[in-house]
mmCIF file of C-alpha atoms and ligand atoms in Angstrom:
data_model
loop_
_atom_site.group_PDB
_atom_site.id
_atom_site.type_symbol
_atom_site.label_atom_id
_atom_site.label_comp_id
_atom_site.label_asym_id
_atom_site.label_seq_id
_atom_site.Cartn_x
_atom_site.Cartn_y
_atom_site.Cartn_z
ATOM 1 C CA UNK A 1 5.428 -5.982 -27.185
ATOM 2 C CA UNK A 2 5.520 -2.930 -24.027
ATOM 3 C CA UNK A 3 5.684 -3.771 -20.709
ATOM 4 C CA UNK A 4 3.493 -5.089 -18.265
ATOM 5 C CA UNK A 5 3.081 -2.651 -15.412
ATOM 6 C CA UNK A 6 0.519 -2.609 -12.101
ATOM 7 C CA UNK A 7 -1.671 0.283 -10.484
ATOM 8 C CA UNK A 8 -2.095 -0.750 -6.642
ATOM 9 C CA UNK A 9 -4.892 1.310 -5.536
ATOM 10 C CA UNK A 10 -5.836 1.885 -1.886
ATOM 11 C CA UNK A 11 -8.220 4.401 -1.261
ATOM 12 C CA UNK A 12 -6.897 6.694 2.033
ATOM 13 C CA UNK A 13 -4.196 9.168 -0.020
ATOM 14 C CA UNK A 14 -6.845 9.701 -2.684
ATOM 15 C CA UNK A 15 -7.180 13.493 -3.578
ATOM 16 C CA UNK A 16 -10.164 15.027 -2.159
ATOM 17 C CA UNK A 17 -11.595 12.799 1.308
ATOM 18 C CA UNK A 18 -10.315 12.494 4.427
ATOM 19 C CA UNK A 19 -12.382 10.342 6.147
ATOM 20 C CA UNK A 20 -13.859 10.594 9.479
ATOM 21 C CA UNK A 21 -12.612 10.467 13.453
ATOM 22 C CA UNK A 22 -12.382 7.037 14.652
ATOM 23 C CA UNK A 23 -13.592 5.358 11.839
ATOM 24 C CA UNK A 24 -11.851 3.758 8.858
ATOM 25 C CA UNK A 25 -12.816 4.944 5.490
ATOM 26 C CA UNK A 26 -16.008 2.011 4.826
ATOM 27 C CA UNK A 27 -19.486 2.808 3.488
ATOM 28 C CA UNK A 28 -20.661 4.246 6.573
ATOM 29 C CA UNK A 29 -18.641 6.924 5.951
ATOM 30 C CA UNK A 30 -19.681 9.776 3.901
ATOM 31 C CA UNK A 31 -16.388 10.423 1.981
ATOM 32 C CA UNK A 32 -15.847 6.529 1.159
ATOM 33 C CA UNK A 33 -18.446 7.185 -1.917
ATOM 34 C CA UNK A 34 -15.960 10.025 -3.284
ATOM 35 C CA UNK A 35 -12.924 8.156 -2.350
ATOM 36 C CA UNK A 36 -14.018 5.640 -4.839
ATOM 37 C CA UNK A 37 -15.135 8.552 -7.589
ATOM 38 C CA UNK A 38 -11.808 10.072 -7.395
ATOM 39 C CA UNK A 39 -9.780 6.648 -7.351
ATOM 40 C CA UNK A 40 -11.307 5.855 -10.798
ATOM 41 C CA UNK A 41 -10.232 8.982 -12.106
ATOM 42 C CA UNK A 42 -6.561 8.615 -10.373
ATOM 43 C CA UNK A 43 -6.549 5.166 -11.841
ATOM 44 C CA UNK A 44 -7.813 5.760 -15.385
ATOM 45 C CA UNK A 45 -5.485 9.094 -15.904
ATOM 46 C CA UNK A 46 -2.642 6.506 -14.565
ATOM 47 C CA UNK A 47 -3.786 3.676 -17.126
ATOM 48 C CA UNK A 48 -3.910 6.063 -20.184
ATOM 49 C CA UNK A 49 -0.486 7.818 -18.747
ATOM 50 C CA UNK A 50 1.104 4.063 -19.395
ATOM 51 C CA UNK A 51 -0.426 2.536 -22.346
ATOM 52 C CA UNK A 52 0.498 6.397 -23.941
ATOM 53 C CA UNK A 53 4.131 5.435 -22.655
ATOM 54 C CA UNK A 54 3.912 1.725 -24.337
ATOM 55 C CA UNK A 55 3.148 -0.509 -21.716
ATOM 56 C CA UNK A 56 1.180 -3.788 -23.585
ATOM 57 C CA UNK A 57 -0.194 -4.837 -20.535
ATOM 58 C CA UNK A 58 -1.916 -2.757 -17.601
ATOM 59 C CA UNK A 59 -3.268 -4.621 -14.484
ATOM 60 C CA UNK A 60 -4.818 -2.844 -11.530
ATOM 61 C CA UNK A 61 -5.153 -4.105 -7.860
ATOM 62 C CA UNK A 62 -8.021 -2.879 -5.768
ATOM 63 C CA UNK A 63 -5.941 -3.460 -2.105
ATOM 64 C CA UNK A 64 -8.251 -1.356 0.122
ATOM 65 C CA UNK A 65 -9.762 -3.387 3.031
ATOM 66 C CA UNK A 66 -11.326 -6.899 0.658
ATOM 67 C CA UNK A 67 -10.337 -5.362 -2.284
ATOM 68 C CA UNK A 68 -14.188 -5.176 -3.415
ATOM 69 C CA UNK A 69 -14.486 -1.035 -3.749
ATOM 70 C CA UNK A 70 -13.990 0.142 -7.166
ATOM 71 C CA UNK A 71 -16.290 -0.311 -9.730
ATOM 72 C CA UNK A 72 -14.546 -2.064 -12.376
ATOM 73 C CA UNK A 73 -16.859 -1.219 -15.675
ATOM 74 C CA UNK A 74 -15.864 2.734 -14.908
ATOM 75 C CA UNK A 75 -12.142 2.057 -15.298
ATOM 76 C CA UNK A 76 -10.393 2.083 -18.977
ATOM 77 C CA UNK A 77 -11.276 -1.199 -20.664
ATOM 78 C CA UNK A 78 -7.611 -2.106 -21.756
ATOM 79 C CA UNK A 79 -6.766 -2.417 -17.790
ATOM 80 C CA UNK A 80 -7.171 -6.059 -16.381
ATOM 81 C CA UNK A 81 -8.754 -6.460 -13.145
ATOM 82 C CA UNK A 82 -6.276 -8.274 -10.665
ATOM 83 C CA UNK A 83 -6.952 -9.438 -7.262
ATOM 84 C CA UNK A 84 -5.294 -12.637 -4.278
ATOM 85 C CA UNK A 85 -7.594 -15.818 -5.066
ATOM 86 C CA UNK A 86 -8.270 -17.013 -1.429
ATOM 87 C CA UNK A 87 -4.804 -18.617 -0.396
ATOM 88 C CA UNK A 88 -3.761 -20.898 3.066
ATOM 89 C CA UNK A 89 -1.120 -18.620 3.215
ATOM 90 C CA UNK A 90 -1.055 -15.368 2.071
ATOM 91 C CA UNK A 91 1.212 -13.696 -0.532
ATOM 92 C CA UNK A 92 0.743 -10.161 -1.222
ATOM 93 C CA UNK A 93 1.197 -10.202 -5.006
ATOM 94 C CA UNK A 94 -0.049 -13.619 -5.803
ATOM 95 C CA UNK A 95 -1.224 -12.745 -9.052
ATOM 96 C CA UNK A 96 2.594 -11.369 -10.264
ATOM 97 C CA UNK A 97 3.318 -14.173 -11.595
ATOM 98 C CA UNK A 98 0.852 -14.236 -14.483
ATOM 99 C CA UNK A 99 2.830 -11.056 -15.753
ATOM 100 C CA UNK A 100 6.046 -9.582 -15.741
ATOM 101 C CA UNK A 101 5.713 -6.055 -13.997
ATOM 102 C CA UNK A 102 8.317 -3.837 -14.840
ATOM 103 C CA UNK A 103 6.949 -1.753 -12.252
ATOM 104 C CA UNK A 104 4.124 -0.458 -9.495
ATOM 105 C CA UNK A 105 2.412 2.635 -9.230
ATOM 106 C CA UNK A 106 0.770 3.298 -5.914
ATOM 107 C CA UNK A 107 -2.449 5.465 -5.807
ATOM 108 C CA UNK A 108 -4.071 6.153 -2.830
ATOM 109 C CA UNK A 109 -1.811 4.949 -0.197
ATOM 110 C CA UNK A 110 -1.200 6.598 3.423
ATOM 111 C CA UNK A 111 1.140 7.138 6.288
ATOM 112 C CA UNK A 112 1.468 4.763 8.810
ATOM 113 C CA UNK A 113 0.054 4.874 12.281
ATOM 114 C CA UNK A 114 0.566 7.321 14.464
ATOM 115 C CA UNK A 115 1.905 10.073 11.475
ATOM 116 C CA UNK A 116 1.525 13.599 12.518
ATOM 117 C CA UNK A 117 -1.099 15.351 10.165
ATOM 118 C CA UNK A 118 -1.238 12.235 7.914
ATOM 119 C CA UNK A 119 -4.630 11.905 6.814
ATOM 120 C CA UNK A 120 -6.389 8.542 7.671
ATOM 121 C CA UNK A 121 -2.666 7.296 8.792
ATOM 122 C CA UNK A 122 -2.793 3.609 9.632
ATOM 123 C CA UNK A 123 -0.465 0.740 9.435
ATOM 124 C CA UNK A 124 -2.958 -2.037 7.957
ATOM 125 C CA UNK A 125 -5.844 -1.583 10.946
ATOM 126 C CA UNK A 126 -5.777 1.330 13.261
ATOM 127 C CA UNK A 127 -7.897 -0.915 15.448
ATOM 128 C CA UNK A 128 -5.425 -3.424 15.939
ATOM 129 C CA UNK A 129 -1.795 -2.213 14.755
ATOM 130 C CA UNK A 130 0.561 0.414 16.378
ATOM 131 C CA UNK A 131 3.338 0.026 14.290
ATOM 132 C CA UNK A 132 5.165 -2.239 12.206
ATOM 133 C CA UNK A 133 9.167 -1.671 13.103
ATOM 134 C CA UNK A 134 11.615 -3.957 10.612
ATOM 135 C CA UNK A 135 15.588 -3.579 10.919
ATOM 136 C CA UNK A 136 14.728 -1.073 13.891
ATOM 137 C CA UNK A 137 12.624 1.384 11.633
ATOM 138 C CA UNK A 138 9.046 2.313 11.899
ATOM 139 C CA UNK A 139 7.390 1.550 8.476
ATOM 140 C CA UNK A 140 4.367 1.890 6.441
ATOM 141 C CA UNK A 141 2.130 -0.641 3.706
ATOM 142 C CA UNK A 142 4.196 1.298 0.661
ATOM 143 C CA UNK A 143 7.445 0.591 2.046
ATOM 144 C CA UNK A 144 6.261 -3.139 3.205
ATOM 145 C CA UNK A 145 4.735 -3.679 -0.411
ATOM 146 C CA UNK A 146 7.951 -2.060 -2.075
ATOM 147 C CA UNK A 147 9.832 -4.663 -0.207
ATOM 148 C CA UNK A 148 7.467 -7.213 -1.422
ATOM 149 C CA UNK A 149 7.710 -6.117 -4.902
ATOM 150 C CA UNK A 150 11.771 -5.694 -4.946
ATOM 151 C CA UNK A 151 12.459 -9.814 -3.523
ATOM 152 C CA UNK A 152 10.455 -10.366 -7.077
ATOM 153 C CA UNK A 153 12.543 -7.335 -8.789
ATOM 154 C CA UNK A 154 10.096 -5.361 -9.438
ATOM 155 C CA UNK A 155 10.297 -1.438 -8.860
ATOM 156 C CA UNK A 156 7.862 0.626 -6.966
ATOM 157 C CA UNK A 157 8.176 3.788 -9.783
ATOM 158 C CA UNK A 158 5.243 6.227 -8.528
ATOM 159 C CA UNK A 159 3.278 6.929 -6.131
ATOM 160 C CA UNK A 160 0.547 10.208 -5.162
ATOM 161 C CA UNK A 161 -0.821 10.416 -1.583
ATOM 162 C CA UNK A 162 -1.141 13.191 0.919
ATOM 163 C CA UNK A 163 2.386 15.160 1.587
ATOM 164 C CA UNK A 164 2.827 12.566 4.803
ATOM 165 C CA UNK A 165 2.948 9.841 3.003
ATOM 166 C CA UNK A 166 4.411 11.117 0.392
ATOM 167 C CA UNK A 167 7.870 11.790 2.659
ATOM 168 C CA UNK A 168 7.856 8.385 3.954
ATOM 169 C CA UNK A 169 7.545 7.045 0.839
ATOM 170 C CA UNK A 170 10.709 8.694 -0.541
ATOM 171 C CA UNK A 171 12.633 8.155 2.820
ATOM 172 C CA UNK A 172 12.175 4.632 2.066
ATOM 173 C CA UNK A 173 12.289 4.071 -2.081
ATOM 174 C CA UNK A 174 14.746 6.123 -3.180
ATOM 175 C CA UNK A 175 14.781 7.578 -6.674
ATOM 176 C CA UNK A 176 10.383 7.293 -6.954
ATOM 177 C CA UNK A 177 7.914 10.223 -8.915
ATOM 178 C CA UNK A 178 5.403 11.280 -6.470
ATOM 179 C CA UNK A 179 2.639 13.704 -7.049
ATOM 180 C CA UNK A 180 1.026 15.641 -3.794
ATOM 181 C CA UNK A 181 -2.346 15.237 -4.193
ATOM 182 C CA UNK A 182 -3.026 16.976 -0.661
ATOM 183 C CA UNK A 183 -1.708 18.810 1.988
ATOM 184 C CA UNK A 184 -2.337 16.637 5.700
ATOM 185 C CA UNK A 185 -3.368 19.152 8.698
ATOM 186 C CA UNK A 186 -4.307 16.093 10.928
ATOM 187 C CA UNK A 187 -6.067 12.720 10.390
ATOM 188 C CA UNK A 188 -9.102 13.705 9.253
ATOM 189 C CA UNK A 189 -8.332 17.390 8.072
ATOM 190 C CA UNK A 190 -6.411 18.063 4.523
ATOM 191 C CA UNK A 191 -5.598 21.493 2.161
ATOM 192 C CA UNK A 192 -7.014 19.731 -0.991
ATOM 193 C CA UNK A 193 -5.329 20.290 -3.886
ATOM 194 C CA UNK A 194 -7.231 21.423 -7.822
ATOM 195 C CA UNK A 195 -8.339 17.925 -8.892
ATOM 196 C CA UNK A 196 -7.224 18.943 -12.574
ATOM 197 C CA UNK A 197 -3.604 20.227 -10.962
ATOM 198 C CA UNK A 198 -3.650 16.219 -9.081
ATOM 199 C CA UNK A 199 -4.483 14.139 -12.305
ATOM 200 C CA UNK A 200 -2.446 16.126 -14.726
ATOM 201 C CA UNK A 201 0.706 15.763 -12.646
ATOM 202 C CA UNK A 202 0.067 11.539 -12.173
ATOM 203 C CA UNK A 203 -0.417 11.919 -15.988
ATOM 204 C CA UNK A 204 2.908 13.538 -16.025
ATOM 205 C CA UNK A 205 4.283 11.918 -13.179
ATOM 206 C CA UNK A 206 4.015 8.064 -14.508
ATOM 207 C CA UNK A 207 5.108 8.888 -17.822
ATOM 208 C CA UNK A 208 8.477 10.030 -15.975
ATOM 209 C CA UNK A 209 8.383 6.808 -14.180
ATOM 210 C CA UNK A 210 8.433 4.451 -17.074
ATOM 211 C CA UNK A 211 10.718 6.324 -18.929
ATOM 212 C CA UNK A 212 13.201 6.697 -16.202
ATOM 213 C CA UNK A 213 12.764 3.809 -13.446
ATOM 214 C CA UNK A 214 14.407 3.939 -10.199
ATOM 215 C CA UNK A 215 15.554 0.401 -8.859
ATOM 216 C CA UNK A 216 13.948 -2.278 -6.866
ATOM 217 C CA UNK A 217 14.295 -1.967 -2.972
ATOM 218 C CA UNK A 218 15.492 -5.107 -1.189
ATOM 219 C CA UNK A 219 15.891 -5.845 2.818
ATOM 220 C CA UNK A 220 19.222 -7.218 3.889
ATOM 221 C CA UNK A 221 17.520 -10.224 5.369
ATOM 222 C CA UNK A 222 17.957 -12.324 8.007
ATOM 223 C CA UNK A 223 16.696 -8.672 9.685
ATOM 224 C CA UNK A 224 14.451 -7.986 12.981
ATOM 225 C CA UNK A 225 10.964 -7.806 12.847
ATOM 226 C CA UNK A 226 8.280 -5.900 15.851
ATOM 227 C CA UNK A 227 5.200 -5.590 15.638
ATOM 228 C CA UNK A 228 3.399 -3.737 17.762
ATOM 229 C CA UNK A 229 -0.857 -4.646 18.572
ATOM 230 C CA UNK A 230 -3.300 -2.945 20.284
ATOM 231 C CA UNK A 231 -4.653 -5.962 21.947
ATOM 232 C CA UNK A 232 -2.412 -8.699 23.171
ATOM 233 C CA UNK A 233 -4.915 -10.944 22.006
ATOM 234 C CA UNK A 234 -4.248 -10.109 18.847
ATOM 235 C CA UNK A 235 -0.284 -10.345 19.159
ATOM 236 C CA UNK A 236 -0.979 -14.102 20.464
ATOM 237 C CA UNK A 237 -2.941 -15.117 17.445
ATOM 238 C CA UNK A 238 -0.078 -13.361 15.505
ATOM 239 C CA UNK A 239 2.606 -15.119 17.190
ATOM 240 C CA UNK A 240 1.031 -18.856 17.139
ATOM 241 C CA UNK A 241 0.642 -18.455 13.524
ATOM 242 C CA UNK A 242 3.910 -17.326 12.609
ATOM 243 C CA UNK A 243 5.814 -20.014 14.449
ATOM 244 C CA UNK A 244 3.354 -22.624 13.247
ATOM 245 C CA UNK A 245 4.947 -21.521 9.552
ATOM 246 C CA UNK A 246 8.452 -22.756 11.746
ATOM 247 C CA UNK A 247 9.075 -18.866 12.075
ATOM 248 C CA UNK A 248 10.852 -17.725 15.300
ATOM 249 C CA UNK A 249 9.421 -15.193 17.680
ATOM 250 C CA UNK A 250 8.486 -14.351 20.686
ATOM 251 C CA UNK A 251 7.310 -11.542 22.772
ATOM 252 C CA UNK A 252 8.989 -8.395 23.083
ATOM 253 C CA UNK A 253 8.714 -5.718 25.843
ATOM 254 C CA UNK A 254 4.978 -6.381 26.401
ATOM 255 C CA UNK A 255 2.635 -8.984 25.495
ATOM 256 C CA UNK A 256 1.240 -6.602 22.967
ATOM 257 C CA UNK A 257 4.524 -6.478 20.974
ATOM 258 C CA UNK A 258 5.625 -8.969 18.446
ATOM 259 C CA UNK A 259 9.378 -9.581 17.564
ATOM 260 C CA UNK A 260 10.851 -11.879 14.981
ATOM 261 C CA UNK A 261 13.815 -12.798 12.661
ATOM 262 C CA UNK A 262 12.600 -12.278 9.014
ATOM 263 C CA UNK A 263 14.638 -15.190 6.841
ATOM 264 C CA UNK A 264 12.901 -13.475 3.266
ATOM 265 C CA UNK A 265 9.770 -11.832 2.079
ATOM 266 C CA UNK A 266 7.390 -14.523 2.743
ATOM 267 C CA UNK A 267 8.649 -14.462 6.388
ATOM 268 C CA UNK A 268 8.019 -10.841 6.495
ATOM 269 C CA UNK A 269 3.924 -11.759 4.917
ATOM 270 C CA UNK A 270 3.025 -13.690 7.807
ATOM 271 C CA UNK A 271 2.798 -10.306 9.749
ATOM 272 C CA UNK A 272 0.443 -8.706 7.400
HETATM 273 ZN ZN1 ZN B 301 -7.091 1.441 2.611
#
């Protein structure tokens, strides 16, 4: 029997879109439509790259905003659909425990907030989220899910996204296959890349991955949390709920900033 493996697909780092100035990549936005045409063809390349390599079974996670964008019947019939039931509390990869990854590939993800030339750069919500800073260092949703995925041991192999994201995601998970799949030149301005060149090299570029995984990533906890929101209002809602789950914290040098002691990885999913 192969392996179980997952495709967590956001939509931002897809090949081909980049979105529009000051708004997030929804359906009022002209390039959302094609950011969901080219994340099927991301995704199926990527689910035929890992059944060719053995895997038994393939699941794939829509993660982009409520996790309602893709249209399922266009995507390879062997993948399973897998998504969070609605939970009190949330945990990121809920649905891991029904299968035993032996690793993630990450389509579609971005840079974090704030990223020079990273296209549609955000850390969760540009409207509400400077940046998310944990044992002193800035980080983005790959890292944060990596870190999710290595307290349950599981690998983050692959990824493709623009070349911003791309460098922050091999800063932080040493050892991963990335594929370009195009070149930033500011939020909402890219050097796109041959869509053939982009889905042969995640072809490629998971195969590698499967046959020659890097390890899971793992925070040294107790470690530092801050969290940095737009609105204060936001950061208070933020910081009632995380001490009513008998988390510490308290504000930092503002009322906008959020700082905390994270004891493990469900301490560190209250902030998200
Ligand atoms: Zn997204």
């Amino acid at each position: 029997m192969g392996k179980d493996y997952l495709i967590a697909a956001d939509l931002e780092g897809i090949h081909g879109i980049v979105g529009e100035p000051y708004k997030s990549l929804y359906p009022d936005v002209a390039d959302y439509a094609k950011a969901i045409e080219n994340a099927v063809k991301e995704i199926n390349v990527a689910v035929k790259a890992l059944f060719d390599a053995g895997a038994g079974r393939v699941a794939v996670w829509d993660n982009h905003g409520q996790g309602k964008n893709i249209d399922f019947s266009a995507i390879d019939a062997r993948a399973v659909r897998v998504e969070n039931p609605p939970m009190k509390r949330y945990e990121r990869l809920s649905f891991a425990k029904n299968f035993a990854f032996a690793g993630i590939i990450l389509l579609g993800y971005h840079s974090k907030e704030g990223s020079f030339n990273g296209v549609l750069a955000h850390t969760y919500s540009s409207a509400a989220i400077q940046y998310y800073k944990i044992d002193g260092k800035t980080m983005g949703e790959a890292e944060i899910d990596a870190y999710i995925a290595g307290e349950l041991g599981i690998p983050v192999l692959f990824a493709a996204s623009d070349d911003v994201c791309i460098g922050q995601i091999k800063d932080g998970i040493p050892g991963i296959r990335t594929v370009v799949t195009k070149i930033g030149k500011g939020r909402n301005a890219a050097e796109f890349i041959a869509e053939e060149k982009v889905l042969e090299e995640i072809y490629e570029g998971v195969q590698a991955a499967v046959r020659e995984p890097n390890a899971p990533v793992r925070l040294q906890y107790p470690c530092g949390i801050e969290v940095n929101y737009t609105r204060p209002e936001r950061a208070e809602e933020v910081l009632r709920k995380v001490r009513g789950y008998g988390q510490d914290a308290r504000y930092g040098e503002t009322t906008h900033i959020v700082c905390s002691v994270l004891r493990g990885a469900q301490d560190l999913e209250a902030f998200i």
